[in-house]
Structure formats: C-alpha cells, structure tokens
Short mmCIF file of C-alpha atoms in Angstrom, two decimals:
data_model
loop_
_atom_site.label_atom_id
_atom_site.label_comp_id
_atom_site.label_asym_id
_atom_site.label_seq_id
_atom_site.Cartn_x
_atom_site.Cartn_y
_atom_site.Cartn_z
CA UNK A 1 -0.06 0.02 0.03
CA UNK A 2 0.89 3.73 0.14
CA UNK A 3 2.69 4.84 3.25
CA UNK A 4 1.35 7.80 5.28
CA UNK A 5 4.05 10.19 4.43
CA UNK A 6 3.62 9.64 0.73
CA UNK A 7 -0.26 9.79 1.23
CA UNK A 8 0.05 13.17 2.93
CA UNK A 9 2.27 14.47 0.06
CA UNK A 10 -0.08 13.61 -2.75
CA UNK A 11 -3.36 14.36 -0.98
CA UNK A 12 -6.61 12.58 -0.82
CA UNK A 13 -7.70 13.76 -4.22
CA UNK A 14 -4.78 12.19 -5.94
CA UNK A 15 -5.24 8.97 -3.87
CA UNK A 16 -8.79 8.72 -5.13
CA UNK A 17 -7.58 9.33 -8.74
CA UNK A 18 -4.91 6.64 -8.39
CA UNK A 19 -7.45 4.16 -6.99
CA UNK A 20 -9.68 4.89 -9.91
CA UNK A 21 -6.82 4.12 -12.37
CA UNK A 22 -6.04 0.86 -10.58
CA UNK A 23 -9.79 -0.20 -10.57
CA UNK A 24 -9.98 0.64 -14.18
CA UNK A 25 -7.00 -1.45 -15.01
CA UNK A 26 -8.36 -4.38 -13.06
CA UNK A 27 -11.76 -3.94 -14.73
CA UNK A 28 -10.04 -3.98 -18.13
CA UNK A 29 -8.06 -7.14 -17.27
CA UNK A 30 -11.38 -8.97 -16.56
CA UNK A 31 -13.10 -7.66 -19.71
CA UNK A 32 -10.28 -8.95 -22.10
CA UNK A 33 -11.62 -10.29 -25.37
CA UNK A 34 -11.61 -14.20 -25.46
CA UNK A 35 -10.31 -15.62 -28.78
CA UNK A 36 -11.16 -19.36 -29.05
CA UNK A 37 -8.69 -21.27 -31.12
CA UNK A 38 -8.48 -25.00 -31.90
CA UNK A 39 -5.14 -26.59 -32.78
CA UNK A 40 -5.11 -29.94 -34.65
CA UNK A 41 -2.20 -31.89 -33.17
CA UNK A 42 -3.08 -35.15 -34.87
CA UNK A 43 -1.61 -34.31 -38.22
CA UNK A 44 0.60 -31.66 -39.88
CA UNK A 45 -0.42 -29.57 -42.90
CA UNK A 46 3.01 -29.47 -44.50
CA UNK A 47 6.77 -29.38 -43.63
CA UNK A 48 8.54 -26.10 -43.19
CA UNK A 49 11.99 -25.76 -44.65
CA UNK A 50 14.74 -24.60 -42.19
CA UNK A 51 15.53 -21.86 -44.68
CA UNK A 52 11.92 -20.66 -44.98
CA UNK A 53 12.73 -17.37 -43.31
CA UNK A 54 15.18 -15.72 -45.79
CA UNK A 55 16.16 -12.38 -47.23
CA UNK A 56 16.48 -10.49 -50.50
CA UNK A 57 18.88 -7.77 -51.27
CA UNK A 58 18.92 -5.11 -54.13
CA UNK A 59 21.82 -5.61 -56.56
CA UNK A 60 23.05 -1.97 -56.35
CA UNK A 61 22.69 -1.96 -52.59
CA UNK A 62 24.98 -4.95 -52.40
CA UNK A 63 27.50 -3.01 -54.57
CA UNK A 64 27.19 0.03 -52.31
CA UNK A 65 27.93 -2.10 -49.30
CA UNK A 66 30.92 -4.17 -50.39
CA UNK A 67 33.04 -2.45 -47.84
CA UNK A 68 31.01 -4.15 -45.00
CA UNK A 69 30.81 -7.63 -46.33
CA UNK A 70 33.93 -8.72 -44.37
CA UNK A 71 33.09 -6.65 -41.28
CA UNK A 72 32.83 -9.04 -38.39
CA UNK A 73 29.84 -7.11 -36.82
CA UNK A 74 28.02 -7.09 -40.13
CA UNK A 75 28.63 -10.83 -40.55
CA UNK A 76 27.48 -11.51 -37.09
CA UNK A 77 24.24 -9.66 -37.65
CA UNK A 78 23.51 -11.59 -40.83
CA UNK A 79 24.60 -14.98 -39.44
CA UNK A 80 22.02 -14.66 -36.62
CA UNK A 81 19.28 -14.83 -39.38
CA UNK A 82 20.70 -18.29 -40.69
CA UNK A 83 20.23 -20.69 -42.07
CA UNK A 84 18.61 -18.93 -44.97
CA UNK A 85 18.66 -18.05 -48.66
CA UNK A 86 20.02 -14.70 -49.80
CA UNK A 87 18.50 -13.69 -53.08
CA UNK A 88 20.40 -10.79 -54.62
CA UNK A 89 18.57 -9.16 -57.50
CA UNK A 90 15.79 -6.59 -57.80
CA UNK A 91 15.31 -4.08 -60.62
CA UNK A 92 19.07 -3.30 -60.63
CA UNK A 93 20.03 -6.81 -61.51
CA UNK A 94 19.20 -5.74 -65.09
CA UNK A 95 21.35 -2.68 -64.78
CA UNK A 96 24.77 -4.26 -64.37
CA UNK A 97 27.57 -5.92 -66.36
CA UNK A 98 30.08 -8.52 -65.16
CA UNK A 99 33.71 -7.40 -65.49
CA UNK A 100 35.35 -10.66 -66.21
CA UNK A 101 39.16 -10.34 -66.74
CA UNK A 102 40.21 -9.91 -70.32
CA UNK A 103 36.53 -9.50 -71.44
CA UNK A 104 35.58 -7.23 -74.25
CA UNK A 105 32.18 -5.72 -73.67
CA UNK A 106 30.88 -4.17 -76.87
CA UNK A 107 27.07 -4.58 -76.41
CA UNK A 108 26.15 -2.78 -73.17
CA UNK A 109 22.42 -2.35 -72.71
CA UNK A 110 21.25 0.75 -74.67
CA UNK A 111 19.67 2.70 -71.87
CA UNK A 112 17.91 5.99 -72.35
CA UNK A 113 16.52 8.09 -69.54
CA UNK A 114 12.97 7.06 -68.82
CA UNK A 115 10.08 9.49 -68.72
CA UNK A 116 10.06 9.30 -64.89
CA UNK A 117 13.90 9.36 -64.70
CA UNK A 118 13.91 6.09 -62.75
CA UNK A 119 16.15 4.02 -65.06
CA UNK A 120 19.84 4.84 -65.47
CA UNK A 121 21.64 5.28 -68.73
CA UNK A 122 24.42 2.97 -68.05
CA UNK A 123 25.22 -0.53 -66.74
CA UNK A 124 27.11 -0.54 -63.42
CA UNK A 125 30.03 -2.94 -63.36
CA UNK A 126 30.39 -5.83 -61.00
CA UNK A 127 33.97 -6.73 -60.42
CA UNK A 128 34.82 -10.34 -59.77
CA UNK A 129 36.41 -9.38 -56.49
CA UNK A 130 33.01 -7.80 -55.40
CA UNK A 131 31.25 -10.99 -56.44
CA UNK A 132 33.68 -13.10 -54.57
CA UNK A 133 33.07 -10.93 -51.49
CA UNK A 134 29.37 -11.64 -51.80
CA UNK A 135 29.97 -15.35 -52.16
CA UNK A 136 32.19 -15.34 -49.11
CA UNK A 137 29.64 -13.50 -47.06
CA UNK A 138 26.89 -16.05 -47.90
CA UNK A 139 29.17 -19.00 -47.17
CA UNK A 140 30.34 -17.50 -43.79
CA UNK A 141 26.84 -16.73 -42.64
CA UNK A 142 25.32 -19.96 -43.79
CA UNK A 143 23.11 -18.45 -46.53
CA UNK A 144 22.38 -20.15 -49.89
CA UNK A 145 23.21 -17.43 -52.51
CA UNK A 146 20.71 -17.04 -55.44
CA UNK A 147 21.96 -14.44 -57.84
CA UNK A 148 19.84 -12.55 -60.45
CA UNK A 149 21.26 -12.23 -63.97
CA UNK A 150 20.91 -9.31 -66.39
CA UNK A 151 18.26 -10.17 -68.97
CA UNK A 152 18.22 -6.66 -70.71
CA UNK A 153 21.81 -6.61 -71.84
CA UNK A 154 21.97 -5.56 -75.43
CA UNK A 155 18.28 -4.57 -75.57
CA UNK A 156 17.19 -1.01 -76.30
CA UNK A 157 14.85 0.22 -73.55
CA UNK A 158 12.60 3.25 -73.11
CA UNK A 159 12.14 3.60 -76.90
CA UNK A 160 10.00 6.66 -77.79
CA UNK A 161 9.33 7.45 -74.16
CA UNK A 162 7.98 4.02 -73.24
CA UNK A 163 9.24 1.30 -70.96
CA UNK A 164 9.28 -1.32 -73.58
CA UNK A 165 12.54 -2.83 -74.57
CA UNK A 166 13.36 -3.92 -78.16
CA UNK A 167 15.90 -6.30 -79.53
CA UNK A 168 17.21 -9.62 -78.42
CA UNK A 169 18.97 -10.54 -75.28
CA UNK A 170 22.81 -10.53 -75.84
CA UNK A 171 24.01 -13.42 -73.75
CA UNK A 172 27.78 -12.86 -74.28
CA UNK A 173 28.28 -11.05 -70.90
CA UNK A 174 26.30 -13.62 -68.95
CA UNK A 175 28.13 -16.47 -70.68
CA UNK A 176 31.52 -15.00 -69.94
CA UNK A 177 30.58 -14.47 -66.36
CA UNK A 178 29.24 -17.98 -65.79
CA UNK A 179 32.26 -19.54 -67.60
CA UNK A 180 34.63 -17.55 -65.35
CA UNK A 181 32.74 -18.85 -62.27
CA UNK A 182 33.18 -22.37 -63.42
CA UNK A 183 36.78 -22.16 -64.51
CA UNK A 184 37.84 -20.45 -61.37
CA UNK A 185 35.75 -22.65 -59.13
CA UNK A 186 34.00 -19.61 -57.57
CA UNK A 187 31.37 -20.80 -55.05
CA UNK A 188 29.34 -22.07 -53.51
CA UNK A 189 26.54 -20.44 -55.45
CA UNK A 190 23.24 -22.12 -54.85
CA UNK A 191 21.34 -20.97 -57.92
CA UNK A 192 20.43 -18.15 -60.38
CA UNK A 193 17.49 -16.04 -61.44
CA UNK A 194 17.11 -14.16 -64.75
CA UNK A 195 15.65 -10.69 -64.88
CA UNK A 196 13.32 -8.98 -62.52
CA UNK A 197 9.69 -8.06 -62.92
CA UNK A 198 9.94 -7.50 -66.68
CA UNK A 199 6.62 -8.79 -67.98
CA UNK A 200 3.62 -7.50 -66.13
CA UNK A 201 3.19 -3.96 -64.78
CA UNK A 202 5.78 -2.15 -67.08
CA UNK A 203 6.07 -4.57 -69.91
CA UNK A 204 9.65 -4.36 -70.79
CA UNK A 205 9.49 -7.68 -72.68
CA UNK A 206 6.76 -10.02 -73.42
CA UNK A 207 6.19 -13.36 -71.56
CA UNK A 208 7.00 -15.14 -74.81
CA UNK A 209 10.30 -13.42 -74.84
CA UNK A 210 10.93 -14.24 -71.18
CA UNK A 211 10.30 -17.88 -71.84
CA UNK A 212 12.63 -17.79 -74.72
CA UNK A 213 15.37 -16.17 -72.69
CA UNK A 214 14.95 -18.72 -69.82
CA UNK A 215 15.23 -21.48 -72.37
CA UNK A 216 18.32 -19.99 -73.81
CA UNK A 217 19.77 -19.56 -70.27
CA UNK A 218 19.16 -23.29 -69.77
CA UNK A 219 21.05 -23.99 -72.86
CA UNK A 220 23.97 -21.98 -71.64
CA UNK A 221 23.95 -23.80 -68.32
CA UNK A 222 23.91 -27.10 -70.07
CA UNK A 223 26.86 -26.05 -72.30
CA UNK A 224 28.94 -24.67 -69.29
CA UNK A 225 28.02 -27.46 -66.83
CA UNK A 226 27.41 -30.64 -68.93
CA UNK A 227 27.19 -32.71 -65.74
CA UNK A 228 23.62 -32.14 -64.21
CA UNK A 229 24.97 -32.96 -60.79
CA UNK A 230 27.18 -29.87 -60.76
CA UNK A 231 24.90 -27.54 -62.76
CA UNK A 232 23.36 -24.72 -60.59
CA UNK A 233 19.63 -24.62 -60.58
CA UNK A 234 17.51 -21.96 -62.36
CA UNK A 235 14.69 -20.07 -60.64
CA UNK A 236 12.35 -17.67 -62.12
CA UNK A 237 10.68 -15.62 -63.44
CA UNK A 238 10.66 -13.08 -60.54
CA UNK A 239 7.26 -11.76 -61.52
CA UNK A 240 5.22 -9.40 -59.48
CA UNK A 241 1.70 -10.44 -60.54
CA UNK A 242 0.23 -13.79 -61.54
CA UNK A 243 -2.29 -14.55 -64.16
CA UNK A 244 -2.53 -16.96 -67.10
CA UNK A 245 0.92 -15.91 -68.16
CA UNK A 246 2.54 -17.79 -65.35
CA UNK A 247 0.63 -20.90 -66.45
CA UNK A 248 2.33 -20.53 -69.73
CA UNK A 249 5.77 -19.83 -68.12
CA UNK A 250 5.63 -22.87 -65.86
CA UNK A 251 4.23 -25.21 -68.63
CA UNK A 252 7.05 -24.25 -71.02
CA UNK A 253 9.98 -24.29 -68.43
CA UNK A 254 9.00 -27.14 -66.20
CA UNK A 255 11.30 -29.55 -67.90
CA UNK A 256 14.36 -27.51 -66.41
CA UNK A 257 13.04 -24.85 -63.92
CA UNK A 258 13.87 -25.67 -60.31
CA UNK A 259 11.56 -23.15 -58.77
CA UNK A 260 8.82 -20.68 -59.55
CA UNK A 261 9.57 -17.30 -57.96
CA UNK A 262 7.31 -14.25 -57.58
CA UNK A 263 7.04 -11.02 -55.50
CA UNK A 264 4.34 -9.69 -53.28
CA UNK A 265 3.84 -6.28 -51.62
CA UNK A 266 0.18 -6.48 -50.38
CA UNK A 267 0.01 -2.90 -49.16
CA UNK A 268 1.20 -1.70 -52.66
CA UNK A 269 2.44 1.82 -52.47
CA UNK A 270 1.83 1.97 -48.76
CA UNK A 271 -0.57 4.93 -48.75
CA UNK A 272 -3.05 3.08 -46.32
CA UNK A 273 -0.36 0.90 -44.63
CA UNK A 274 -0.46 2.58 -41.13
CA UNK A 275 -4.15 1.53 -40.77
CA UNK A 276 -3.95 -1.68 -42.78
CA UNK A 277 -1.18 -3.21 -40.67
CA UNK A 278 -3.36 -2.92 -37.46
CA UNK A 279 -6.62 -4.06 -39.14
CA UNK A 280 -7.44 -7.72 -38.37
CA UNK A 281 -9.38 -8.00 -41.64
CA UNK A 282 -6.56 -6.75 -43.76
CA UNK A 283 -4.06 -9.04 -42.05
CA UNK A 284 -6.34 -12.02 -42.38
CA UNK A 285 -7.46 -11.59 -45.99
CA UNK A 286 -5.15 -9.32 -47.98
CA UNK A 287 -1.78 -10.91 -47.63
CA UNK A 288 -2.58 -13.95 -49.75
CA UNK A 289 -6.32 -14.42 -50.45
CA UNK A 290 -7.05 -10.94 -51.69
CA UNK A 291 -3.49 -9.82 -52.51
CA UNK A 292 -4.18 -6.81 -54.70
CA UNK A 293 -0.52 -6.56 -55.71
CA UNK A 294 0.64 -10.02 -56.68
CA UNK A 295 -2.63 -12.05 -56.83
CA UNK A 296 -0.77 -14.49 -54.62
CA UNK A 297 -3.58 -17.00 -54.45
CA UNK A 298 -3.38 -17.44 -58.25
CA UNK A 299 0.40 -17.85 -57.91
CA UNK A 300 -0.03 -20.63 -55.41
CA UNK A 301 -2.95 -22.29 -57.27
CA UNK A 302 -0.99 -22.23 -60.47
CA UNK A 303 2.12 -23.77 -58.98
CA UNK A 304 0.01 -26.46 -57.26
CA UNK A 305 -1.54 -27.35 -60.57
CA UNK A 306 1.60 -27.19 -62.91
CA UNK A 307 4.85 -26.73 -60.94
CA UNK A 308 4.37 -28.95 -57.82
CA UNK A 309 3.56 -32.24 -59.65
CA UNK A 310 6.90 -32.08 -61.50
CA UNK A 311 8.98 -31.16 -58.24
CA UNK A 312 9.25 -27.46 -58.93
CA UNK A 313 9.75 -25.38 -55.73
CA UNK A 314 7.65 -22.29 -54.84
CA UNK A 315 9.60 -19.32 -53.61
CA UNK A 316 8.63 -15.76 -52.67
CA UNK A 317 11.86 -13.96 -53.52
CA UNK A 318 10.71 -10.49 -52.61
CA UNK A 319 8.19 -9.45 -50.08
CA UNK A 320 7.41 -6.68 -47.68
CA UNK A 321 4.28 -4.88 -46.62
CA UNK A 322 4.61 -2.32 -49.38
CA UNK A 323 6.93 -1.61 -52.24
CA UNK A 324 7.64 1.94 -51.19
CA UNK A 325 9.64 2.16 -47.95
CA UNK A 326 7.43 4.11 -45.61
CA UNK A 327 9.62 5.54 -42.82
CA UNK A 328 8.19 5.10 -39.25
CA UNK A 329 6.09 2.16 -40.52
CA UNK A 330 8.10 -0.37 -42.51
CA UNK A 331 11.23 0.02 -40.31
CA UNK A 332 9.12 0.20 -37.06
CA UNK A 333 7.27 -1.90 -34.53
CA UNK A 334 4.09 -1.82 -36.73
CA UNK A 335 5.55 -3.66 -39.71
CA UNK A 336 5.87 -6.87 -37.80
CA UNK A 337 2.13 -7.27 -37.69
CA UNK A 338 2.40 -7.88 -41.39
CA UNK A 339 5.65 -9.83 -41.19
CA UNK A 340 4.45 -12.34 -38.66
CA UNK A 341 1.03 -12.84 -40.33
CA UNK A 342 2.76 -13.35 -43.64
CA UNK A 343 5.06 -15.86 -42.24
CA UNK A 344 2.19 -17.70 -40.55
CA UNK A 345 0.03 -17.82 -43.64
CA UNK A 346 2.64 -18.66 -46.21
CA UNK A 347 3.92 -21.48 -44.04
CA UNK A 348 0.72 -23.35 -44.65
CA UNK A 349 0.86 -23.13 -48.49
CA UNK A 350 3.97 -25.30 -49.21
CA UNK A 351 6.16 -22.15 -49.90
CA UNK A 352 9.80 -23.02 -49.24
CA UNK A 353 11.41 -19.52 -49.19
CA UNK A 354 9.95 -16.30 -47.77
CA UNK A 355 12.61 -13.66 -48.74
CA UNK A 356 11.78 -10.36 -46.84
CA UNK A 357 13.02 -7.48 -48.73
CA UNK A 358 15.58 -6.42 -47.84
CA UNK A 359 18.62 -7.68 -45.93
CA UNK A 360 20.41 -4.35 -45.49
CA UNK A 361 20.36 -0.74 -46.49
CA UNK A 362 18.92 2.67 -45.96
CA UNK A 363 15.64 2.56 -47.77
CA UNK A 364 13.31 1.75 -44.81
CA UNK A 365 12.91 -1.79 -46.04
CA UNK A 366 15.92 -3.27 -44.41
CA UNK A 367 16.42 -5.70 -41.56
CA UNK A 368 19.27 -3.40 -40.47
CA UNK A 369 21.43 -0.33 -41.59
CA UNK A 370 24.65 1.37 -40.81
CA UNK A 371 24.75 4.29 -38.30
CA UNK A 372 27.34 6.71 -37.06
CA UNK A 373 29.00 6.99 -40.49
CA UNK A 374 29.30 3.23 -40.81
CA UNK A 375 30.90 2.69 -37.42
CA UNK A 376 27.88 1.03 -36.00
CA UNK A 377 24.77 -0.90 -37.18
CA UNK A 378 21.00 -0.57 -36.08
CA UNK A 379 18.58 -3.40 -36.57
CA UNK A 380 14.86 -2.82 -36.92
CA UNK A 381 11.96 -4.62 -35.28
CA UNK A 382 11.43 -7.30 -38.11
CA UNK A 383 14.90 -8.50 -37.46
CA UNK A 384 13.94 -9.68 -34.01
CA UNK A 385 10.87 -11.53 -35.38
CA UNK A 386 13.22 -13.39 -37.82
CA UNK A 387 15.77 -14.16 -35.09
CA UNK A 388 13.02 -15.57 -32.79
CA UNK A 389 11.47 -17.55 -35.63
CA UNK A 390 14.86 -19.38 -36.41
CA UNK A 391 15.15 -20.36 -32.78
CA UNK A 392 11.57 -21.31 -31.86
CA UNK A 393 9.83 -22.74 -34.91
CA UNK A 394 10.15 -26.38 -35.87
CA UNK A 395 9.69 -28.20 -39.21
CA UNK A 396 5.84 -29.08 -39.14
CA UNK A 397 2.99 -26.68 -39.74
CA UNK A 398 -0.24 -27.28 -37.86
CA UNK A 399 -3.79 -26.29 -38.60
CA UNK A 400 -5.57 -23.64 -36.38
CA UNK A 401 -9.21 -22.78 -36.62
CA UNK A 402 -11.20 -20.09 -35.08
CA UNK A 403 -13.05 -16.85 -35.81
CA UNK A 404 -9.85 -14.81 -35.46
CA UNK A 405 -12.02 -11.66 -34.91
CA UNK A 406 -9.48 -9.77 -32.89
CA UNK A 407 -6.23 -11.75 -32.97
CA UNK A 408 -4.33 -14.25 -35.12
CA UNK A 409 -2.82 -17.54 -34.01
CA UNK A 410 -0.54 -19.83 -36.14
CA UNK A 411 0.74 -23.07 -34.88
CA UNK A 412 3.81 -25.13 -35.57
CA UNK A 413 5.72 -27.98 -33.88
CA UNK A 414 8.41 -26.49 -31.60
CA UNK A 415 12.16 -27.32 -31.56
CA UNK A 416 11.83 -29.81 -28.78
CA UNK A 417 9.79 -33.10 -29.23
CA UNK A 418 6.15 -32.77 -28.33
CA UNK A 419 6.23 -29.00 -28.03
CA UNK A 420 4.14 -26.51 -30.00
CA UNK A 421 5.15 -23.03 -30.87
CA UNK A 422 2.48 -20.44 -31.47
CA UNK A 423 2.71 -17.25 -33.52
CA UNK A 424 0.47 -14.79 -31.79
CA UNK A 425 -0.65 -11.39 -33.10
CA UNK A 426 -2.94 -8.85 -31.40
CA UNK A 427 -3.21 -5.76 -33.61
CA UNK A 428 -6.07 -4.34 -31.51
CA UNK A 429 -6.25 -1.59 -28.88
CA UNK A 430 -7.47 -3.96 -26.25
CA UNK A 431 -6.09 -7.06 -24.69
CA UNK A 432 -7.00 -10.60 -25.80
CA UNK A 433 -7.20 -13.91 -23.83
CA UNK A 434 -6.58 -17.00 -25.91
CA UNK A 435 -8.80 -19.98 -25.11
CA UNK A 436 -6.84 -22.92 -26.78
CA UNK A 437 -8.45 -26.29 -27.51
CA UNK A 438 -6.76 -29.44 -28.73
CA UNK A 439 -3.52 -29.11 -26.73
CA UNK A 440 -2.71 -31.04 -23.49
CA UNK A 441 -1.82 -27.95 -21.50
CA UNK A 442 -1.01 -24.32 -21.90
CA UNK A 443 1.21 -24.44 -18.77
CA UNK A 444 4.09 -24.33 -18.29
CA UNK A 445 4.81 -22.29 -21.37
CA UNK A 446 7.58 -19.87 -22.57
CA UNK A 447 6.37 -16.43 -23.68
CA UNK A 448 8.10 -14.14 -26.04
CA UNK A 449 5.80 -11.14 -26.34
CA UNK A 450 6.97 -8.05 -28.23
CA UNK A 451 5.54 -4.62 -27.42
CA UNK A 452 6.66 -1.03 -28.09
CA UNK A 453 6.11 2.47 -26.76
CA UNK A 454 4.47 3.36 -29.99
CA UNK A 455 3.54 1.74 -33.36
CA UNK A 456 6.15 4.02 -35.06
CA UNK A 457 9.02 2.99 -32.64
CA UNK A 458 12.31 1.62 -34.16
CA UNK A 459 12.95 -0.19 -30.83
CA UNK A 460 10.85 -2.89 -29.25
CA UNK A 461 10.71 -4.69 -25.90
CA UNK A 462 10.61 -8.45 -25.42
CA UNK A 463 8.69 -9.27 -22.26
CA UNK A 464 9.19 -5.66 -21.07
CA UNK A 465 12.97 -5.60 -21.79
CA UNK A 466 14.44 -3.35 -24.55
CA UNK A 467 16.11 -5.32 -27.47
CA UNK A 468 19.42 -3.79 -28.63
CA UNK A 469 22.27 -5.66 -30.11
CA UNK A 470 25.53 -5.92 -28.29
CA UNK A 471 28.33 -3.73 -29.65
CA UNK A 472 29.87 -6.82 -31.41
CA UNK A 473 26.62 -7.47 -33.13
CA UNK A 474 25.66 -10.50 -30.92
CA UNK A 475 22.25 -11.03 -29.48
CA UNK A 476 21.54 -9.48 -26.04
CA UNK A 477 20.84 -11.47 -22.92
CA UNK A 478 17.23 -10.14 -22.97
CA UNK A 479 16.50 -12.66 -25.77
CA UNK A 480 14.90 -15.13 -23.34
CA UNK A 481 11.42 -16.15 -22.40
CA UNK A 482 9.09 -15.33 -19.61
CA UNK A 483 8.34 -18.66 -18.06
CA UNK A 484 4.72 -19.01 -17.01
CA UNK A 485 3.58 -21.84 -14.79
CA UNK A 486 -0.14 -20.94 -14.43
CA UNK A 487 -2.99 -18.83 -15.77
CA UNK A 488 -4.42 -18.00 -19.18
CA UNK A 489 -2.55 -16.73 -22.15
CA UNK A 490 -3.14 -13.00 -22.22
CA UNK A 491 -1.91 -10.76 -25.12
CA UNK A 492 -1.60 -7.07 -24.42
CA UNK A 493 -3.00 -4.53 -26.72
CA UNK A 494 -0.79 -4.03 -29.82
CA UNK A 495 1.49 -7.04 -29.23
CA UNK A 496 2.88 -9.99 -31.08
CA UNK A 497 5.30 -12.71 -30.60
CA UNK A 498 5.78 -16.43 -29.92
CA UNK A 499 4.52 -18.85 -27.25
CA UNK A 500 6.10 -22.20 -26.74
CA UNK A 501 3.78 -24.69 -25.15
CA UNK A 502 6.39 -26.93 -23.43
CA UNK A 503 3.87 -29.42 -22.05
CA UNK A 504 1.65 -29.74 -25.17
CA UNK A 505 2.58 -33.43 -25.63
CA UNK A 506 1.54 -33.17 -29.26
CA UNK A 507 1.83 -36.61 -30.94
CA UNK A 508 2.42 -35.11 -34.38
CA UNK A 509 5.48 -33.16 -32.90
CA UNK A 510 7.17 -36.14 -31.35
#
C-alpha cells in the first residue's frame, strides 16, 4: 500500500484518482476479449524448410555495401538470421555488367533516360572481387546465394518514351561471367534467377520473350555445366503479378526450372499501410487471399497445378508490406504485424522460401542499416521476429481454426519433441485472452511477447525488456522467455510474438 508520508504528500484527491486508475485497469483485465482457437495436433499440414525465413537484397545496394561484407559485426548480424537463402537481385540486377578479366564488352544495354527518370543510362560494373566478397559472405553466414542475372543486356529500352525494350537479349556477358565462375571454381553459389519483374506492370518484354530467354539460359547452363549434378539450378521468373501468363511460363519451363519465383507487396504503395497493418481483416485476408498486388492466391494455385507435380519449388523472392519504403512504418514496430502474419500464412501453403525485402540498406525496407557514419549498425523490429522464428519454430506446420476476430494464431511444432510454438498477433487496442483447444496444457509455457512504446517505434521490448544488439553484433541477454507456470494466455494491446507450449505433448510433434 501507500505509506502515510507519501499519502500526505499527494493528498486525498490524488489518492482517489490513483485508486480509480487501478480499478479501471483491474476492470479491463477482466473484460479482455476471449479468442477461441482449436489446434489440430493429430496431423501436420506441411513441412517447413529450415531456410523458410530468408532475405532479399537489391543488386546496387549490395554493390554500395561491399566495404561491409567482411566486417565481423555485419557478418554476425547476418549470421543470426541463418540458415537462410540470400537472393540478390531486384530491378538493378538488369542494370549491371560483369567485368570478367580480359573480357571485351561491346554490347552494353542501350539505356535512355525514362520518362520518370527512374532508369539509369548505363550498366554498373560488378567486379569479380566484389562478387567473390558476396559469395564469401553467404558461405560464412550459412546463406544459400541465389543471384539475379541481367536479362536486358543488349536490348534498347525506353524507346520513344515508353518502358518497352526492343531487340534480343545479348548473352555474351552472362556467358563470360558464368564460364569464369566455373573455370575459377567460384562458389558455393546455390542458384540463379534471370531478370526482374519485366513482363507485367511495365511490360519491358513479353512473357514469350521471357520464356525464350529462360530456355536460352538453360542451354547456356547445359553447355557450361554438362554434368547435371554440378549444374546450378535456375529459378524464375521473379514476376510481380500472377495470371495466365505464369501458367504458360511454368508449362514451358517445367522440364528444367527448379523453382517458380514471384514477388508480393500486399500494401502496394503503402498509402494506407498505417491503418492496414493494425486491421485484423486486412491481415487475415489481404496478404494472400485478396492480395491486390501479386494476386498470390493465383500464384500458389497455378504452382500447385503445374509446378508442384513435377517437383518445382515455390519461392517468394521479394516481399514486404509495401513496395515503397514508408519511414516510421516499415522500419518500425508496426511492420511486424504484417511480417508475422505473412510468415504464418505462407507456411501453410507449401512455400519454401519467404525472402523478406531487404537484408540491408537505408531505404526503410531493411532488416538493418549502418549508423554513425558506418561505425555501428542498427537493427529494426522485423529483425527480432526473424531471429526468434529461427530459434523457436520447428519443421511441421499445424492447422489452427477459429473466428480470429481480434487476434491471429498460427501453430507449428516447436524445436523440442512434443512442443508446440504459436505465432500470436494482437493488432487491436484492447487485450486478448486465448482459449486454446486441442492441446494437452498451456502451462508451463515460454512467452516471447513483443511490445513497443508506439507503433512507429524503431525499438521494441521483449517481455518488457528493450532489445538492442551488443556492440559486437551479438544478441542481447534479454532474448529469453518469460516462463509462465499458471494462468491463461493474455496478449496485451498492440502486441505480437511467440509462445512455446512446453507441455503440449503433441503426438504429431514427437
């Protein structure tokens, strides 16, 4: 209670006000919304690849960051997201040339300034030393490297003020580059893509041309690596919207394509993102089912029908809440409502790689960026979500059912036998109590609940403790659970995280 001296100081009026606040908080705790969720622990929906949580990186951003690739703090930060796949590409993968020693480059892409001024008038060179530094980074940090190749080399783009490109793909630079990699045993390189978002919104080339280019690339690969066992896999087409064109692409490349890749930014230009990311309906329905950007449900359905039966993989090689980096949203606490919901939903589809855009940089998209003139690094909230996912989520995805009218719950087997790890999301302004059915017990449990001082905060708290990397880039000691031995699962307002049911005794997770 309050001692007499303190009571005299604040006065009776303030004591009554304090009592009112306490009673209000108690009342709110008893009026928390109850979300009833059933977890099926008898069977799993699908398996989850250990590299499911992965990252993408813009080609020019990688080139701007070469000085950091051997930095031990940079490497430590990246390695804490492993194992994963690092897909390096984006729009600027079509704006480069590969400076292979003794190479004569006569047919650079014929760029002209676009109407919007967004495309450059030159190809930026990638030295083999820069590429080796990227390969070394991926190997050191336990990331599989997937590298995007330039599909516009030799083509004339922005003809007559349009975005269309004319002419044929000149393969000489790509062939020289790949031959150099083979002859000099540069690796490991897990695979390659070709081009980036060239066929739908801004139709730089037609889908027929894209298919022809991929067919040509396969012929080049077959010529350079005759032995299929040593030949890197090809992924594509890095498209940003799915319709009947992807049916045609998969049908005509399925004899050699290892994986179908696409991009999704469900909040599109981000104009409504601040309200969308705390809307339960948007989180439930707009990431896959009604994805207005990529038409993701069609991508997945088409892959199930054409690609999956022949062993083709399904990868999301670019994704974030929006394709315009909104400061104070996409690099803030709020963005992880989208990120966790996206991870939970895509895990159920058979998707093998979820490459969040982007690994590093200063565009408000990144997991982390440099500060203090490159002397230090700052990680953003989505980084912690990925770190925890790697450490808490197992390899089997479970079915959850419920109304999900105020919160979202996704279930996986945990890392330890018999355990279940829940992804929990409460984007509402009031607390939620979870009523779980189908599990042996909700106690004891390990809670990892993330909150922040505001939706726009760049820093977050885990179980009330601020998360900040150590100076050497290592994880702080505050990355630990709150161990709960009794009581219901209560999610505070505007919170998300993971809960490990250590006594679930789930047979499917044994």
